[in-house]
Amino acid sequence: MRSDSVTKGMQQAPHRSLFHALGMTEEELDRPLVGIVSSYNEIVPGHMNLDKIVEAVKTGVAMAGGTPIVFPAIAVCDGIAMGHIGMKYSLVTRDLIADSTECMAMAHAFDALVMVPNCDKNVPGLLMAAARLNIPTVFVSGGPMLAGHVHGQKRSLSSMFEAVGAHAAGKMTEEEVKEFENKTCPTCGSCSGMYTANSMNCLTEVLGMGLRGNGTIPAVYSDRIKLAKHAGMQVMEMVKRDIRPRDIMTKEAFLNALTMDMALGCSTNSMLHLPAIAHEAGVEIDMEIANQISAKTPNLCHLAPAGPTYMEDLNEAGGIYAVMNEISKKGLLHLDCMTVTGKTVGENIKGCVNKNPEVIRPIENPYSQTGGIAILKGNLAPDTGVVKQSAVVEEMMVHEGPARVFDCEEDAIAAIKGGKIVAGDVVVIRYEGPKGGPGMREMLNPTSAIAGMGLGSSVALITDGRFSGASRGASIGHVSPEAAVGGPIALVEEGDLIQIDIPNNRLNVKVSDEELEKRRAAWKPREPKVTTGYLARYASMVTSGNRGAVLEIK
């Protein structure tokens, strides 16, 4: 056992004395030491219940003969961080979480880990750590929030942001916005639609790193506590069988995750996180493969913001395994991949039926024959751009319009809410990429303002930043190379015609190569927006969005 280096032998007597200082018994030190990585805090609604999940995990580990030991991981609430400098600190925490977890696990010689995450960057950060450390690990998230109810309709956080846009357009009173404010987020948990947190918790289940229900059992259900106990028990089984994350997170497992991403209609942020996690597992994914997978993967779910169903509905319909079972009917999944259950994907999903064809479309009747996400390329995005095509209205799948250019998110929001953006426009927000932001901010405020003002079916938005899973409409993010390194998005001028062709995966600016070269020769890099602290270090090391914004030692 790895823990023998701190618990066994005469040389380890000083180490043991410190364990005794913790109140540990000799019996506890004779068992495998299992680190419980707790993301509990009192500022993130998706994390305020994790103390209960952690206690349940500890019970499960102890029941199965292990010694559970809790240590923390940080998490940012993207909703609270949205629309101000705080959003620069969201994506960057993914690497802080991975690095700090690695430090704690290695320094204290844990034999196994149970990761207890829930929200946006917390899940991929801990998956990156699991792949890097490669010791037996199980994930159990805090679970999704229940949907809110306003005027008899289910609502979620995206409804709240759009209500603000509707108020700016004079379509909603302050009192009506207040009602949304008080009713949209009614419980603890990760926000109730197929946003980034729930996307990543569901994909953790697909990858094989979480037990059935990890992505969908609501935070307030007692089944979530039971799941946590089983996760604690299961990690001990993994220790006995020496099943490790890299046995599970193989190339085939990541292909399964990309396939299910398309079927579920997950957040575009998964296109950042999956390559980053794969990179830590020693698996390289060229994101252009996403279009090949999308071309043959039917989209079976339209959860909020793409449609009127929510995570609680997906759970009742049979959850992720039911969707996987539908997709497997087309032979699109690698069924022999190992999982934390000790069984293969095929064994896990056998007999998991779709209980509600209104929530999970049968394979014979999909929302579309292609997947929920598309990768776009062209002279505006030579590397890639990403769009959640399942949340784009039909009339915006192909669009051409004049560029309205903004060098930061705040200027774009002011123009949108000031009525300066009109039908047909293409809003371009640049210098918001991983390096230029720095931190690649989410653009939920501008997309929600566009939707709230009734322009969702006539205005597109393009950025080298990224989008919240709560964004909908023709919102194209991750445009690479980013403006800060001289990508073509930096060369776009006010009024240039932008051509969007999602069915054919194209994104172009209608400017000649000669003119673009002329503009490139005149372009000069901007001074860094941040020159001190973690953001400055991050900006100096981060790669582009199409590579998952992984950090690279220069």
CSV table of N, CA and C in Angstrom, one decimal, residues 353-414:
chain,number,residue,atom,x,y,z
A,353,VAL,N,-33.8,0.9,-19.3
A,353,VAL,CA,-34.7,1.3,-20.3
A,353,VAL,C,-35.1,2.8,-20.2
A,354,ASN,N,-35.5,3.4,-21.3
A,354,ASN,CA,-36.0,4.7,-21.4
A,354,ASN,C,-37.4,4.8,-20.9
A,355,LYS,N,-37.7,5.5,-19.8
A,355,LYS,CA,-39.0,5.5,-19.2
A,355,LYS,C,-39.9,6.7,-19.6
A,356,ASN,N,-39.3,7.6,-20.4
A,356,ASN,CA,-40.1,8.7,-20.8
A,356,ASN,C,-39.5,9.2,-22.2
A,357,PRO,N,-40.2,8.8,-23.3
A,357,PRO,CA,-39.7,9.2,-24.6
A,357,PRO,C,-39.9,10.7,-24.9
A,358,GLU,N,-40.6,11.5,-24.0
A,358,GLU,CA,-40.6,12.9,-24.2
A,358,GLU,C,-39.4,13.6,-23.6
A,359,VAL,N,-38.7,12.9,-22.7
A,359,VAL,CA,-37.4,13.5,-22.2
A,359,VAL,C,-36.2,12.9,-22.9
A,360,ILE,N,-36.2,11.6,-23.1
A,360,ILE,CA,-35.2,10.9,-23.8
A,360,ILE,C,-35.8,10.4,-25.1
A,361,ARG,N,-35.6,11.1,-26.2
A,361,ARG,CA,-36.1,10.6,-27.5
A,361,ARG,C,-35.6,9.2,-27.8
A,362,PRO,N,-36.5,8.3,-28.3
A,362,PRO,CA,-36.0,7.0,-28.7
A,362,PRO,C,-35.0,7.2,-29.9
A,363,ILE,N,-34.1,6.2,-30.1
A,363,ILE,CA,-33.1,6.3,-31.2
A,363,ILE,C,-33.8,6.5,-32.5
A,364,GLU,N,-35.0,6.0,-32.7
A,364,GLU,CA,-35.7,6.0,-34.0
A,364,GLU,C,-36.4,7.4,-34.2
A,365,ASN,N,-36.4,8.2,-33.1
A,365,ASN,CA,-37.1,9.5,-33.3
A,365,ASN,C,-36.3,10.6,-32.6
A,366,PRO,N,-35.1,10.9,-33.0
A,366,PRO,CA,-34.3,11.9,-32.3
A,366,PRO,C,-34.7,13.3,-32.7
A,367,TYR,N,-34.2,14.3,-31.9
A,367,TYR,CA,-34.4,15.7,-32.2
A,367,TYR,C,-33.7,16.0,-33.5
A,368,SER,N,-32.6,15.4,-33.7
A,368,SER,CA,-31.8,15.6,-35.0
A,368,SER,C,-31.0,14.3,-35.2
A,369,GLN,N,-30.6,14.1,-36.4
A,369,GLN,CA,-29.7,12.9,-36.7
A,369,GLN,C,-28.3,13.2,-36.3
A,370,THR,N,-28.0,14.5,-36.0
A,370,THR,CA,-26.6,14.8,-35.7
A,370,THR,C,-26.6,15.3,-34.2
A,371,GLY,N,-25.4,15.4,-33.7
A,371,GLY,CA,-25.2,15.7,-32.3
A,371,GLY,C,-25.4,17.2,-31.9
A,372,GLY,N,-25.3,17.4,-30.5
A,372,GLY,CA,-25.7,18.7,-30.0
A,372,GLY,C,-24.6,19.8,-30.2
A,373,ILE,N,-23.4,19.4,-30.5
A,373,ILE,CA,-22.3,20.4,-30.6
A,373,ILE,C,-21.6,20.3,-32.0
A,374,ALA,N,-21.2,21.4,-32.5
A,374,ALA,CA,-20.5,21.4,-33.8
A,374,ALA,C,-19.2,22.2,-33.6
A,375,ILE,N,-18.2,21.8,-34.3
A,375,ILE,CA,-16.9,22.5,-34.4
A,375,ILE,C,-16.9,23.2,-35.7
A,376,LEU,N,-16.6,24.5,-35.7
A,376,LEU,CA,-16.6,25.3,-36.9
A,376,LEU,C,-15.2,25.7,-37.2
A,377,LYS,N,-14.9,25.8,-38.5
A,377,LYS,CA,-13.6,26.3,-39.0
A,377,LYS,C,-13.8,27.3,-40.2
A,378,GLY,N,-12.8,28.1,-40.4
A,378,GLY,CA,-12.8,29.0,-41.6
A,378,GLY,C,-11.8,30.1,-41.4
A,379,ASN,N,-11.8,31.1,-42.2
A,379,ASN,CA,-10.7,32.1,-42.1
A,379,ASN,C,-10.9,33.0,-40.8
A,380,LEU,N,-12.0,32.9,-40.1
A,380,LEU,CA,-12.2,33.6,-38.8
A,380,LEU,C,-11.8,32.7,-37.7
A,381,ALA,N,-11.8,31.4,-37.9
A,381,ALA,CA,-11.4,30.4,-36.9
A,381,ALA,C,-10.6,29.3,-37.5
A,382,PRO,N,-9.3,29.6,-37.9
A,382,PRO,CA,-8.5,28.6,-38.6
A,382,PRO,C,-8.3,27.3,-37.7
A,383,ASP,N,-8.2,27.4,-36.4
A,383,ASP,CA,-8.1,26.2,-35.6
A,383,ASP,C,-9.5,25.7,-35.3
A,384,THR,N,-10.3,26.4,-34.5
A,384,THR,CA,-11.7,25.9,-34.3
A,384,THR,C,-12.5,27.0,-33.6
A,385,GLY,N,-13.8,26.9,-33.7
A,385,GLY,CA,-14.8,27.6,-32.9
A,385,GLY,C,-15.8,26.5,-32.5
A,386,VAL,N,-16.6,26.8,-31.5
A,386,VAL,CA,-17.5,25.7,-31.0
A,386,VAL,C,-18.9,26.3,-30.8
A,387,VAL,N,-20.0,25.6,-31.2
A,387,VAL,CA,-21.3,26.1,-31.0
A,387,VAL,C,-22.2,24.9,-30.5
A,388,LYS,N,-23.1,25.2,-29.6
A,388,LYS,CA,-24.1,24.2,-29.2
A,388,LYS,C,-25.3,24.3,-30.2
A,389,GLN,N,-25.2,23.5,-31.3
A,389,GLN,CA,-26.1,23.6,-32.3
A,389,GLN,C,-27.5,23.2,-31.9
A,390,SER,N,-27.6,22.3,-30.9
A,390,SER,CA,-28.9,21.9,-30.5
A,390,SER,C,-29.7,23.0,-29.8
A,391,ALA,N,-29.1,24.1,-29.5
A,391,ALA,CA,-29.8,25.2,-28.8
A,391,ALA,C,-29.9,26.4,-29.8
A,392,VAL,N,-29.6,26.2,-31.1
A,392,VAL,CA,-29.7,27.3,-32.1
A,392,VAL,C,-31.0,27.1,-32.9
A,393,VAL,N,-31.8,28.2,-33.0
A,393,VAL,CA,-33.0,28.1,-33.8
A,393,VAL,C,-32.7,27.9,-35.3
A,394,GLU,N,-33.7,27.3,-36.0
A,394,GLU,CA,-33.4,26.9,-37.4
A,394,GLU,C,-33.0,28.0,-38.2
A,395,GLU,N,-33.6,29.2,-38.1
A,395,GLU,CA,-33.3,30.3,-38.9
A,395,GLU,C,-31.9,30.9,-38.7
A,396,MET,N,-31.2,30.5,-37.6
A,396,MET,CA,-29.9,31.0,-37.4
A,396,MET,C,-28.8,30.0,-37.7
A,397,MET,N,-29.2,28.8,-38.2
A,397,MET,CA,-28.2,27.8,-38.5
A,397,MET,C,-27.3,28.3,-39.7
A,398,VAL,N,-27.8,29.1,-40.6
A,398,VAL,CA,-27.0,29.7,-41.6
A,398,VAL,C,-27.4,31.2,-41.5
A,399,HIS,N,-26.3,32.0,-41.4
A,399,HIS,CA,-26.6,33.5,-41.2
A,399,HIS,C,-25.4,34.3,-41.7
A,400,GLU,N,-25.7,35.4,-42.3
A,400,GLU,CA,-24.7,36.4,-42.7
A,400,GLU,C,-25.1,37.8,-42.2
A,401,GLY,N,-24.2,38.5,-41.5
A,401,GLY,CA,-24.6,39.8,-41.0
A,401,GLY,C,-23.3,40.6,-40.7
A,402,PRO,N,-23.5,41.9,-40.5
A,402,PRO,CA,-22.4,42.8,-40.2
A,402,PRO,C,-21.8,42.6,-38.8
A,403,ALA,N,-20.5,42.7,-38.7
A,403,ALA,CA,-19.8,42.5,-37.4
A,403,ALA,C,-20.0,43.8,-36.6
A,404,ARG,N,-20.4,43.6,-35.3
A,404,ARG,CA,-20.4,44.7,-34.3
A,404,ARG,C,-19.3,44.3,-33.3
A,405,VAL,N,-18.2,45.0,-33.4
A,405,VAL,CA,-17.0,44.6,-32.7
A,405,VAL,C,-16.8,45.3,-31.4
A,406,PHE,N,-16.5,44.4,-30.4
A,406,PHE,CA,-16.2,44.9,-29.0
A,406,PHE,C,-15.0,44.2,-28.4
A,407,ASP,N,-14.2,44.9,-27.7
A,407,ASP,CA,-12.9,44.4,-27.2
A,407,ASP,C,-13.0,43.9,-25.8
A,408,CYS,N,-14.2,43.9,-25.2
A,408,CYS,CA,-14.5,43.3,-23.9
A,408,CYS,C,-16.0,43.0,-23.8
A,409,GLU,N,-16.3,42.2,-22.8
A,409,GLU,CA,-17.7,41.8,-22.6
A,409,GLU,C,-18.6,43.0,-22.2
A,410,GLU,N,-18.0,43.8,-21.3
A,410,GLU,CA,-18.8,44.9,-20.7
A,410,GLU,C,-19.3,45.9,-21.8
A,411,ASP,N,-18.4,46.2,-22.8
A,411,ASP,CA,-18.8,47.1,-23.9
A,411,ASP,C,-20.0,46.5,-24.7
A,412,ALA,N,-19.9,45.2,-24.9
A,412,ALA,CA,-20.9,44.5,-25.7
A,412,ALA,C,-22.3,44.5,-24.9
A,413,ILE,N,-22.3,44.3,-23.7
A,413,ILE,CA,-23.5,44.3,-22.9
A,413,ILE,C,-24.1,45.7,-22.9
A,414,ALA,N,-23.3,46.7,-22.8
A,414,ALA,CA,-23.8,48.1,-22.8
A,414,ALA,C,-24.5,48.4,-24.1
